[in-house]
PDB file of C-alpha atoms in Angstrom:
ATOM      1  CA  MET A  10     -55.853 -37.933 -16.141  1.00 73.00           C
ATOM      2  CA  ASN A  11     -57.895 -40.884 -16.200  1.00 85.00           C
ATOM      3  CA  ILE A  12     -58.988 -41.863 -19.832  1.00 92.00           C
ATOM      4  CA  PRO A  13     -61.144 -44.341 -20.979  1.00 95.00           C
ATOM      5  CA  ALA A  14     -59.737 -47.416 -22.857  1.00 96.00           C
ATOM      6  CA  GLU A  15     -61.634 -46.523 -26.162  1.00 96.00           C
ATOM      7  CA  GLN A  16     -60.237 -43.381 -26.224  1.00 97.00           C
ATOM      8  CA  GLN A  17     -56.742 -44.557 -25.285  1.00 96.00           C
ATOM      9  CA  ALA A  18     -56.840 -46.549 -28.248  1.00 97.00           C
ATOM     10  CA  GLN A  19     -57.918 -43.475 -30.431  1.00 98.00           C
ATOM     11  CA  LEU A  20     -54.900 -41.521 -29.201  1.00 97.00           C
ATOM     12  CA  ILE A  21     -52.512 -44.613 -29.804  1.00 97.00           C
ATOM     13  CA  GLY A  22     -54.133 -45.113 -33.267  1.00 98.00           C
ATOM     14  CA  TYR A  23     -53.683 -41.294 -34.041  1.00 97.00           C
ATOM     15  CA  VAL A  24     -50.015 -41.490 -33.181  1.00 97.00           C
ATOM     16  CA  GLU A  25     -49.680 -44.634 -35.132  1.00 97.00           C
ATOM     17  CA  MET A  26     -51.181 -42.833 -38.231  1.00 97.00           C
ATOM     18  CA  LEU A  27     -49.183 -39.725 -37.759  1.00 97.00           C
ATOM     19  CA  HIS A  28     -45.951 -41.673 -37.637  1.00 96.00           C
ATOM     20  CA  LYS A  29     -46.951 -43.680 -40.636  1.00 96.00           C
ATOM     21  CA  TRP A  30     -48.005 -40.677 -42.689  1.00 96.00           C
ATOM     22  CA  ASN A  31     -45.121 -38.753 -41.618  1.00 95.00           C
ATOM     23  CA  LYS A  32     -42.550 -40.388 -43.796  1.00 92.00           C
ATOM     24  CA  ALA A  33     -44.610 -39.471 -47.015  1.00 92.00           C
ATOM     25  CA  TYR A  34     -46.324 -36.296 -45.891  1.00 92.00           C
ATOM     26  CA  ASN A  35     -43.797 -34.357 -43.301  1.00 91.00           C
ATOM     27  CA  LEU A  36     -46.452 -33.426 -41.087  1.00 93.00           C
ATOM     28  CA  THR A  37     -44.155 -32.885 -37.951  1.00 92.00           C
ATOM     29  CA  SER A  38     -40.411 -32.631 -37.096  1.00 93.00           C
ATOM     30  CA  VAL A  39     -41.053 -35.293 -34.384  1.00 93.00           C
ATOM     31  CA  ARG A  40     -40.181 -38.844 -35.657  1.00 94.00           C
ATOM     32  CA  ASP A  41     -40.264 -41.177 -32.655  1.00 94.00           C
ATOM     33  CA  PRO A  42     -43.708 -42.273 -31.716  1.00 93.00           C
ATOM     34  CA  ASN A  43     -42.903 -41.957 -28.072  1.00 92.00           C
ATOM     35  CA  GLU A  44     -41.814 -38.477 -28.439  1.00 93.00           C
ATOM     36  CA  MET A  45     -45.042 -37.683 -30.110  1.00 93.00           C
ATOM     37  CA  ILE A  46     -46.905 -38.953 -27.021  1.00 93.00           C
ATOM     38  CA  VAL A  47     -45.416 -36.389 -25.079  1.00 87.00           C
ATOM     39  CA  LYS A  48     -44.607 -33.478 -27.520  1.00 90.00           C
ATOM     40  CA  HIS A  49     -48.033 -33.729 -29.264  1.00 91.00           C
ATOM     41  CA  ILE A  50     -50.559 -35.600 -27.332  1.00 93.00           C
ATOM     42  CA  MET A  51     -49.942 -35.066 -23.793  1.00 92.00           C
ATOM     43  CA  ASP A  52     -48.898 -31.432 -24.651  1.00 91.00           C
ATOM     44  CA  SER A  53     -52.511 -30.967 -26.479  1.00 94.00           C
ATOM     45  CA  ILE A  54     -54.670 -32.875 -23.705  1.00 95.00           C
ATOM     46  CA  VAL A  55     -53.278 -30.897 -20.832  1.00 94.00           C
ATOM     47  CA  VAL A  56     -55.451 -28.084 -22.069  1.00 95.00           C
ATOM     48  CA  SER A  57     -58.594 -29.985 -21.621  1.00 96.00           C
ATOM     49  CA  GLN A  58     -59.860 -29.167 -18.104  1.00 95.00           C
ATOM     50  CA  HIS A  59     -59.824 -25.779 -19.336  1.00 96.00           C
ATOM     51  CA  LEU A  60     -62.290 -26.129 -21.840  1.00 97.00           C
ATOM     52  CA  ASP A  61     -65.729 -24.663 -20.787  1.00 93.00           C
ATOM     53  CA  GLY A  62     -67.476 -24.127 -23.812  1.00 97.00           C
ATOM     54  CA  GLN A  63     -69.163 -26.432 -26.272  1.00 98.00           C
ATOM     55  CA  SER A  64     -67.826 -25.747 -29.803  1.00 98.00           C
ATOM     56  CA  TYR A  65     -63.927 -24.856 -30.477  1.00 98.00           C
ATOM     57  CA  ILE A  66     -61.968 -24.068 -33.563  1.00 98.00           C
ATOM     58  CA  ASP A  67     -58.327 -25.122 -33.768  1.00 98.00           C
ATOM     59  CA  VAL A  68     -56.681 -22.634 -36.178  1.00 97.00           C
ATOM     60  CA  GLY A  69     -53.433 -23.830 -38.059  1.00 95.00           C
ATOM     61  CA  THR A  70     -54.223 -27.126 -36.683  1.00 96.00           C
ATOM     62  CA  GLY A  71     -51.384 -28.663 -39.045  1.00 95.00           C
ATOM     63  CA  PRO A  72     -51.581 -32.570 -38.658  1.00 96.00           C
ATOM     64  CA  GLY A  73     -54.486 -31.953 -36.143  1.00 97.00           C
ATOM     65  CA  LEU A  74     -53.009 -30.635 -32.968  1.00 96.00           C
ATOM     66  CA  PRO A  75     -54.079 -30.080 -30.328  1.00 97.00           C
ATOM     67  CA  GLY A  76     -57.527 -30.452 -32.014  1.00 98.00           C
ATOM     68  CA  ILE A  77     -57.714 -34.285 -32.468  1.00 98.00           C
ATOM     69  CA  PRO A  78     -56.380 -35.360 -28.975  1.00 98.00           C
ATOM     70  CA  LEU A  79     -58.707 -32.686 -27.400  1.00 98.00           C
ATOM     71  CA  ALA A  80     -61.605 -33.887 -29.696  1.00 98.00           C
ATOM     72  CA  ILE A  81     -60.771 -37.579 -28.436  1.00 98.00           C
ATOM     73  CA  ILE A  82     -61.036 -37.163 -24.861  1.00 97.00           C
ATOM     74  CA  ASN A  83     -64.019 -34.661 -25.276  1.00 98.00           C
ATOM     75  CA  PRO A  84     -66.587 -36.560 -27.184  1.00 97.00           C
ATOM     76  CA  GLU A  85     -69.331 -34.239 -26.172  1.00 97.00           C
ATOM     77  CA  LYS A  86     -67.656 -31.019 -27.599  1.00 98.00           C
ATOM     78  CA  THR A  87     -67.386 -30.368 -31.223  1.00 98.00           C
ATOM     79  CA  PHE A  88     -64.290 -29.182 -32.840  1.00 98.00           C
ATOM     80  CA  THR A  89     -63.406 -27.574 -36.414  1.00 98.00           C
ATOM     81  CA  LEU A  90     -59.898 -27.970 -37.655  1.00 98.00           C
ATOM     82  CA  LEU A  91     -58.661 -25.329 -39.888  1.00 98.00           C
ATOM     83  CA  ASP A  92     -55.664 -25.432 -41.844  1.00 97.00           C
ATOM     84  CA  SER A  93     -54.778 -24.096 -45.032  1.00 96.00           C
ATOM     85  CA  LEU A  94     -52.537 -27.025 -46.685  1.00 96.00           C
ATOM     86  CA  GLY A  95     -54.481 -29.818 -48.446  1.00 97.00           C
ATOM     87  CA  LYS A  96     -52.083 -32.663 -47.300  1.00 96.00           C
ATOM     88  CA  ARG A  97     -52.727 -31.788 -43.683  1.00 97.00           C
ATOM     89  CA  ILE A  98     -56.865 -31.804 -43.939  1.00 98.00           C
ATOM     90  CA  ARG A  99     -56.411 -35.139 -46.033  1.00 98.00           C
ATOM     91  CA  PHE A 100     -54.736 -36.598 -43.030  1.00 98.00           C
ATOM     92  CA  ILE A 101     -56.962 -35.429 -40.942  1.00 98.00           C
ATOM     93  CA  ARG A 102     -59.887 -36.432 -42.762  1.00 98.00           C
ATOM     94  CA  GLN A 103     -58.382 -40.150 -42.894  1.00 98.00           C
ATOM     95  CA  VAL A 104     -57.817 -40.060 -39.070  1.00 98.00           C
ATOM     96  CA  LEU A 105     -61.415 -39.152 -38.447  1.00 98.00           C
ATOM     97  CA  HIS A 106     -62.649 -42.044 -40.823  1.00 98.00           C
ATOM     98  CA  GLU A 107     -60.337 -44.785 -39.487  1.00 98.00           C
ATOM     99  CA  LEU A 108     -60.609 -43.858 -35.947  1.00 98.00           C
ATOM    100  CA  LYS A 109     -64.231 -43.185 -36.239  1.00 97.00           C
ATOM    101  CA  ILE A 110     -63.985 -39.914 -34.610  1.00 98.00           C
ATOM    102  CA  THR A 111     -67.617 -38.047 -34.874  1.00 98.00           C
ATOM    103  CA  ASN A 112     -67.295 -34.585 -33.374  1.00 98.00           C
ATOM    104  CA  VAL A 113     -64.645 -33.161 -35.928  1.00 98.00           C
ATOM    105  CA  THR A 114     -65.008 -30.931 -38.830  1.00 98.00           C
ATOM    106  CA  ALA A 115     -61.817 -30.536 -40.982  1.00 98.00           C
ATOM    107  CA  VAL A 116     -61.878 -27.185 -43.079  1.00 98.00           C
ATOM    108  CA  GLN A 117     -59.160 -26.502 -45.639  1.00 98.00           C
ATOM    109  CA  SER A 118     -59.005 -22.792 -45.819  1.00 98.00           C
ATOM    110  CA  ARG A 119     -56.937 -19.758 -44.953  1.00 96.00           C
ATOM    111  CA  VAL A 120     -58.374 -18.441 -41.554  1.00 95.00           C
ATOM    112  CA  GLU A 121     -59.168 -15.147 -43.126  1.00 93.00           C
ATOM    113  CA  ASP A 122     -61.278 -16.599 -45.794  1.00 96.00           C
ATOM    114  CA  PHE A 123     -63.106 -18.914 -43.338  1.00 97.00           C
ATOM    115  CA  GLN A 124     -66.872 -17.525 -42.649  1.00 96.00           C
ATOM    116  CA  PRO A 125     -68.370 -19.871 -39.986  1.00 96.00           C
ATOM    117  CA  GLU A 126     -72.155 -19.730 -39.775  1.00 94.00           C
ATOM    118  CA  GLN A 127     -71.901 -18.715 -36.026  1.00 95.00           C
ATOM    119  CA  GLY A 128     -69.094 -18.017 -33.613  1.00 98.00           C
ATOM    120  CA  PHE A 129     -67.207 -20.652 -31.494  1.00 98.00           C
ATOM    121  CA  ASP A 130     -66.631 -20.374 -27.676  1.00 98.00           C
ATOM    122  CA  GLY A 131     -63.092 -20.969 -28.211  1.00 98.00           C
ATOM    123  CA  VAL A 132     -60.441 -20.210 -30.577  1.00 98.00           C
ATOM    124  CA  LEU A 133     -57.477 -22.493 -29.803  1.00 97.00           C
ATOM    125  CA  SER A 134     -53.914 -22.316 -31.401  1.00 94.00           C
ATOM    126  CA  ARG A 135     -50.464 -23.591 -30.771  1.00 90.00           C
ATOM    127  CA  ALA A 136     -49.175 -22.582 -34.047  1.00 74.00           C
ATOM    128  CA  PHE A 137     -49.217 -18.686 -33.984  1.00 79.00           C
ATOM    129  CA  ALA A 138     -45.809 -16.701 -33.896  1.00 78.00           C
ATOM    130  CA  SER A 139     -47.713 -14.000 -31.850  1.00 90.00           C
ATOM    131  CA  MET A 140     -51.031 -13.679 -29.816  1.00 93.00           C
ATOM    132  CA  SER A 141     -51.448 -10.237 -31.855  1.00 94.00           C
ATOM    133  CA  ASP A 142     -51.634 -12.049 -34.988  1.00 93.00           C
ATOM    134  CA  MET A 143     -53.857 -14.539 -33.498  1.00 94.00           C
ATOM    135  CA  VAL A 144     -56.424 -11.947 -32.521  1.00 95.00           C
ATOM    136  CA  ASN A 145     -55.859 -10.132 -35.460  1.00 94.00           C
ATOM    137  CA  TRP A 146     -56.651 -12.744 -37.987  1.00 94.00           C
ATOM    138  CA  CYS A 147     -59.238 -14.572 -36.123  1.00 96.00           C
ATOM    139  CA  HIS A 148     -61.279 -11.585 -34.591  1.00 95.00           C
ATOM    140  CA  HIS A 149     -64.339 -13.025 -36.576  1.00 96.00           C
ATOM    141  CA  LEU A 150     -64.177 -16.273 -35.026  1.00 97.00           C
ATOM    142  CA  PRO A 151     -65.241 -16.373 -31.447  1.00 97.00           C
ATOM    143  CA  SER A 152     -68.749 -16.004 -30.472  1.00 97.00           C
ATOM    144  CA  PRO A 153     -69.588 -12.734 -28.259  1.00 95.00           C
ATOM    145  CA  GLN A 154     -68.854 -14.548 -25.091  1.00 95.00           C
ATOM    146  CA  GLY A 155     -66.164 -16.566 -26.624  1.00 97.00           C
ATOM    147  CA  GLN A 156     -62.221 -16.600 -25.742  1.00 97.00           C
ATOM    148  CA  PHE A 157     -59.020 -17.098 -27.578  1.00 97.00           C
ATOM    149  CA  LEU A 158     -56.780 -19.788 -25.896  1.00 97.00           C
ATOM    150  CA  ALA A 159     -53.223 -19.457 -27.199  1.00 96.00           C
ATOM    151  CA  LEU A 160     -50.755 -22.548 -26.169  1.00 95.00           C
ATOM    152  CA  LYS A 161     -47.600 -20.610 -25.610  1.00 93.00           C
ATOM    153  CA  GLY A 162     -44.150 -21.932 -23.998  1.00 91.00           C
ATOM    154  CA  GLN A 163     -42.931 -18.896 -21.996  1.00 88.00           C
ATOM    155  CA  VAL A 164     -45.251 -15.942 -21.546  1.00 90.00           C
ATOM    156  CA  ASP A 165     -43.875 -12.886 -22.954  1.00 88.00           C
ATOM    157  CA  GLN A 166     -44.799  -9.676 -21.616  1.00 92.00           C
ATOM    158  CA  VAL A 167     -43.696  -7.675 -24.811  1.00 93.00           C
ATOM    159  CA  GLU A 168     -46.320 -10.008 -26.717  1.00 92.00           C
ATOM    160  CA  ILE A 169     -49.095  -9.209 -24.235  1.00 94.00           C
ATOM    161  CA  ASP A 170     -48.203  -5.361 -24.170  1.00 95.00           C
ATOM    162  CA  GLU A 171     -48.801  -5.714 -28.286  1.00 94.00           C
ATOM    163  CA  LEU A 172     -52.126  -6.970 -28.106  1.00 96.00           C
ATOM    164  CA  PRO A 173     -54.774  -4.660 -30.213  1.00 93.00           C
ATOM    165  CA  ALA A 174     -57.117  -2.571 -28.190  1.00 91.00           C
ATOM    166  CA  GLY A 175     -59.951  -4.124 -26.889  1.00 91.00           C
ATOM    167  CA  CYS A 176     -58.195  -7.672 -26.196  1.00 95.00           C
ATOM    168  CA  SER A 177     -57.034  -8.589 -22.814  1.00 94.00           C
ATOM    169  CA  VAL A 178     -55.577 -11.315 -21.155  1.00 97.00           C
ATOM    170  CA  THR A 179     -58.155 -12.785 -18.558  1.00 96.00           C
ATOM    171  CA  ASP A 180     -56.117 -15.769 -17.459  1.00 97.00           C
ATOM    172  CA  ILE A 181     -52.638 -17.408 -17.829  1.00 97.00           C
ATOM    173  CA  LYS A 182     -52.700 -21.150 -16.650  1.00 96.00           C
ATOM    174  CA  PRO A 183     -49.410 -22.876 -16.226  1.00 95.00           C
ATOM    175  CA  LEU A 184     -49.475 -26.285 -17.946  1.00 94.00           C
ATOM    176  CA  THR A 185     -47.571 -29.221 -16.751  1.00 91.00           C
ATOM    177  CA  VAL A 186     -46.831 -31.952 -19.061  1.00 88.00           C
ATOM    178  CA  PRO A 187     -45.401 -35.131 -17.929  1.00 83.00           C
ATOM    179  CA  GLY A 188     -41.838 -35.669 -19.647  1.00 85.00           C
ATOM    180  CA  LEU A 189     -41.490 -32.428 -21.297  1.00 86.00           C
ATOM    181  CA  GLU A 190     -38.986 -30.112 -20.246  1.00 84.00           C
ATOM    182  CA  GLY A 191     -39.374 -26.334 -20.567  1.00 84.00           C
ATOM    183  CA  GLN A 192     -42.306 -23.761 -19.698  1.00 87.00           C
ATOM    184  CA  ARG A 193     -45.960 -24.452 -21.119  1.00 92.00           C
ATOM    185  CA  HIS A 194     -48.734 -21.964 -20.550  1.00 95.00           C
ATOM    186  CA  LEU A 195     -52.214 -21.576 -21.670  1.00 96.00           C
ATOM    187  CA  VAL A 196     -53.027 -17.626 -22.221  1.00 96.00           C
ATOM    188  CA  ILE A 197     -56.835 -17.017 -22.354  1.00 97.00           C
ATOM    189  CA  LEU A 198     -57.784 -13.845 -23.992  1.00 96.00           C
ATOM    190  CA  ALA A 199     -61.318 -12.230 -24.142  1.00 95.00           C
ATOM    191  CA  ARG A 200     -62.273  -8.797 -26.106  1.00 87.00           C
TER     192      ARG A 200
END
């Protein structure tokens, strides 16, 4: 993936801020900035090629993952980053301000309480325990043609079988993250 210099600088700036704030805020269990680049940045941006729409919401974004790396390398798309914890949203707002990222809105809310004016093309998450939880809690977030995009390690058939009626897996994309061991998949769901 060819990333322009300005975007590379923003990604590095994000890692530096994550590393700095992590000491006080405990935003991620990954302590080493080099590891952050693989486990957080690369693991997020590998999804970019599968983003066909314009508007995305990252649910349970934590410190902004995968939303901030994806927003940096897709400046023409819009991202809403949702988390219920104030310290995470404060961190994200500081990142947006310092790195001059203009295509992200940070929202502190529980997902079931958040009522967007219009639905999103894609509902992203790498935080949910199960895909059925994701679909049940986020059912009001996609537009009529919108999709759920779940970042997973292994794809678990049991988890797929537990999906609510009217929701189906339309695609499973294996993801290759340079330097990361273990399987990564993007599971695309529609209803």
